[in-house]
Amino acid sequence: MQCITTWLSHGYLQKMPGHHRPRRHSLVRFRHCLDYANRAALNMLSLDWEAIEEQTCQLGPLNQMPPTFTADDFEAIEKDTFKFSQTFWHCIKKCNEEKLSITRNFDQPVNRGWFFIEAKFQPLMEGLVMVCLTGHHHVTPLYRKKRMCFDEQQNLLRMIDSHQTQCCISIVDDDSGDVLVSHHTKPFVDQFWQGREVLDKWAIADLQWGEEQLEWWGKAMYSSMSQTGPLQIVNDLTLVSGKKICMQMDCQYVDSIEKSTGRYLKMNQPQSGFICSFTDVTEKRSLEELADVQRQIMDRADHMHMLVLEVLDNGHAIYHLVNHMTEAYMKQMYNQEDITGKSSEELGVDPSHLKMYVDAISRVQEGGTRREVIHDTFSNQWFLCTIWHIKDKRYALLCSDVSDMKNMSDELMTSKKALEEQIKVRDRALVTQSRFLATMSHEIRTPLQGIMESLKSFAEKEDLLDEEKDMVNIGRICSDQLLCVINDVLDYSKIEANELELEKRGVLLQAVVEESIDIVKIQAAKKGLNIISWPEFPIGYQIVADFGRLRQILVNLLSNAIKFTTKGDIILAVSMDMQSRTIRFSVKDEGIGISQSFRDNIFKPFGGTGLGLSIVKRFVDLMGGQISFESVEGEGTTFSFFIPCHEHPQEEESRRLSSMEEQISTYNRSQPARAIIIQSNDRELVGMKTWIDSMNYQSTGYHRVEEAIGEKREEVKTSLLIIERGQNHHHIEQIIRRYPTAYVILTEGPTDKTNYRPDVEYVCDVMKKPIRKRQVLASLHQKCLRRRSMALPMEKRRTIEEEKITLRVMVAEDNEFNQKVISRMLSRYSIVPHIVENGKEAVEEMEKGDYDIILMDCNMPIMGGIEATSVIRKSVNEKKQPVIVALTADAMASNRQMCLDAGMDEVLVKPIQTEALQRLLSSTQQRFPDLTGHQQIYTNAHGKIDYRN
C-alpha cells in the first residue's frame, strides 16, 4: 500500500491599498507558512512501533510547492522514514479497507504559535490512499485544545459587550485592501459609524470609506501577522462625523477563514481575519503632551527651582515633582539624587532648613497665591518664591535665585544714601547759587533798566540822522541781548532747579531774524564777513514762540560761525514745511570746520565753544525741536535746527507789513514796473532779486554797475534801482541819470564811513548791510509808491498825547533811579504815578485812597512787596482791590510762584519791557472801563498806545 501525502497550508500574499502587485517578501512569508505546515505534518506522522508492526511508507511527491522551496527542503523531508501515529495509521487502514473518505483534525505546537491540521483520507484505485493535510497557523493557543462550542462563543461575546469595548472582528481582502466587519460591539459602531449598520459590510465598497482612511488600519493588521501577541498602534483619525481623534488600536491576527461559510480558507481565497479593539486616547495623548511640555519647561528652566511639595503633619514634606535645578540643589546640599516621591525625612533634610519654606507655605490662603523673598541661610542664597495652593496639602513653588539682585540692591541702597547726601549738598549749593544769582541779577538789571530806557528815549528824538538812529537801535538791541545773556546765566540755574520755562507769545519771525543779525553784524564786518539772509516765508508771518530765546539761539549760532570763519559768507536760511508744521533754521559758514575730536562734545558746556552751543541745544529741546550739524574740516560747518510751527494771529506790525507788501504787488500788477539790482555778492544778489520779484517787479540783476549801463533800455519803465554804494561812483551817477524817475536805494557795509552821495537830483534812501526786509519794504511803500501818485489808505488814530487816561497808578520802589525810569515809561501813556518807597507806605496809602494798579517792587526795606500784598489783600474791601504787579529782578520760577501765591496778579521782570507794560495797561483798562470813557487800548504804528471810541 502506498500513501501519497499532499501537505497544504494557507499562504497569503500581502497586498496594500493602492498597490496592484504583491510585495516581494510575501513569497518568503508563504514559504515560511508552508514550511511550518510541512514540519507539523512530519512531527505528526510518526508510527507507534509498540502498537503496530513496523511499516515504512515512502512519502509521495509534494504538490503545489512554490519555486522558492529548494531541493534541500525536499531531501530533508524524503530521506528519512517516519513513524506513523496510531490514529493516523488506523485512518489510513480504515480508508483502504472500507473504501471510505475519512477526515481527522490534529493540532501541533510550533515555535511561534500553533498549527491546526486537517487530514483528509481518500481511497484510490489499486490500494492507494491519498492523504491531504491542510495546516492553519494560530498565533494564540487553541482554546482547551479544541474549537469553542456555540454557547462558549456567545458567552465570550456577551462578556466583551458588557465591558463596552470598541471591538470588532475584521477580515482583510488581500487583493483590494478592503476591510470587512464580521462582528462588532455596539460602542465600536457608535464611535466609528454613528450607529450605522456595518455588519458584514466592506468599508470601501459598501460604506464608502476612502483608502487613505484605511491605510493605517491595514498596515497595522498586516504587521500583526508576524507577531506572537497583539500589535498596538496609535494614529490620528477623522471619523465619519468629521471629528478628529487620536485612536489606539490593539490588533491580533486570528486566522484565514472563508467569509461566507466561516470555514478555513483555501489558498485561492486570500482573506485574513483579525480581532481589533479601539480606544480613544485623544485626551490621554493631550495630557501626555501637556505633561511632556511641562516636564520640558521644568527641565529647561535652569534659572529657577520648580517643585511640588505636600506638607506633612510632622513638619516634613514629600517632593512630588522637581526639576533639574532642584535636583542639583538637593545633591549639593544633601547628596541626594532621586528625590521624586520621597519625603524630606527620608532624604535627610534638616527640619529647620525645610521650616523656612513651610512657614512661607503656611501663609498662603487656600486656593491662593503668595510671593515672598526667602533667605536660605543654609546655602546663603536669597530666593524670590511664588507659592500657590494646588489642592489638599500640596503646594507648587517657583523659586528664583535673586542673590545677585539682592547684593546689587544693597549696593544700590548704599549708593542711594550716598547720592541723597550728595543731592542735599548740591541742593544747598543751588540755594546759595540761586541767592547769589538773584542778587547779581538785581544789581545788574537795575542799571541796565536805565541804559535801555535812556536809549529808547534818545531814539524817539526826531532830529537824529539815519546813521545815528541806526547806532542807537544797535545799542538798544545789544542791551536786549545783554539782558538775554544775563538770562542765560540764570537759565542754567533754572535748568538745574527744573524751573526753566518758555515765554510763549506772538512773534514776528522776520523781526527775530533781523534783530539777530543786527546784534552780530558789526562783529562780522570787522572780519570782512558777509551775513546773508533772505528767509523763505511771508514777511508778516507770526508764530507762537519765545522771542528772546529764539533770538538767542540764532545769535549764538551766528556768533559761533563768525568766530571760526576768516573769509567768505555766513548764510542764515529759514524755511517752513507746512506739511510737518515745522520751521527749519540753518546757519552755514565757510570756516575751518569742526575736528572729529570735538564733535561728540560740541553741545556740552565748555565743549570747545563755551556755553553758547550748550544753551542753544537746551533751548531747542525745550521748544520741542532738534538740532544737528554737518561739518567738513577746512570747508565749513552748517548748524540746523527745527522747531514746531504754531501760527499766531497777525498783530499790528504783522498786518501792516503784509498790507504794504500786498499793496505794492497789486500796484505792480496793474502798472508793470522794472527793477535793476546791482550787488557784487552773488548770494546777496540772488536773494534780493527773488524777494523783489515776489512783489511783481520785473527785476534784472548785475554784479557791476558797468554791466547795467551797457544794457539797452527795456520797454517796461524802470521804477526801482538798488545799487551797491561801493561801485564806481561815476557809473552810479550815470545809471541814476539814465532812469530819472526811478526810486534809488544805495546799500553799504555796516561799518562803511564814506559820505559819498551821487551828484544827482536825489537819492531816496541809503541802507546798511545786511539788508533788512522790513526797512526796504517800508521805504518802498512810503516813498516809492507815493512818488508814483498812489494814495495809501492810512487809518487815522488819536495818540495818547491827544487824550488822557485816568488810571490811578502807585509805584512802590525804594531805588530812586528806578522810580525815575518807571515814571518816564508811564509818562508815555500820560500817567503820573504816586511813588512810595516801601511796602508799609503802600499799605498806608491804600487806606487813604483808591488805586487801580500798584507796581510793587519785591525787595524793599521795612516791608517787602510780597508781605505788603498779603496785607492789602486781607485789609482792603474786595470791590476796591487793585491790580498788583510784582517788579522783580529775580527771574526764577520759584520767585514768580511765590509772588502769585501772595496774591499778586502779574510779575514783570526787570528791566521792564515796553511791550509788557503796554499789555498790562491794556488788560487793566479793560478791567476798569468806566475810568476813561474809552472801550479799549490799541497800539499804533509807532509802538505807542492810542484809544478808539
GROMACS .gro file of C-alpha atoms in nm, residues 205 221 310 317 323 403 454 484 513 535 555 565 636 719 724 732 758 775 828-829 864 916 921:
model
   23
  205ALA     CA    1  -1.710   4.901  -0.129
  221MET     CA    2  -0.327   4.434   1.070
  310GLU     CA    3   0.299   6.804   5.013
  317ALA     CA    4   0.721   6.725   5.321
  323ASN     CA    5   1.307   6.995   3.809
  403SER     CA    6   2.110   8.672   4.545
  454SER     CA    7   1.776  15.610   2.803
  484CYS     CA    8   1.943  13.774   2.730
  513VAL     CA    9   1.586  13.708   1.208
  535PRO     CA   10   1.413  13.384   0.451
  555VAL     CA   11   2.271  13.493   1.783
  565THR     CA   12   3.540  13.193   0.989
  636GLY     CA   13   3.290  12.492   0.681
  719SER     CA   14   1.095  15.240  -1.128
  724GLU     CA   15   2.577  14.885  -0.402
  732ILE     CA   16   2.643  15.505  -1.034
  758PRO     CA   17   2.571  16.073  -0.600
  775GLN     CA   18   1.330  14.855   0.617
  828ARG     CA   19   0.438  15.798   2.761
  829TYR     CA   20   0.084  15.696   2.843
  864GLY     CA   21   0.874  14.393   5.120
  916ALA     CA   22   0.489  14.401   2.860
  921LEU     CA   23  -0.213  14.870   3.087
   0.00000   0.00000   0.00000
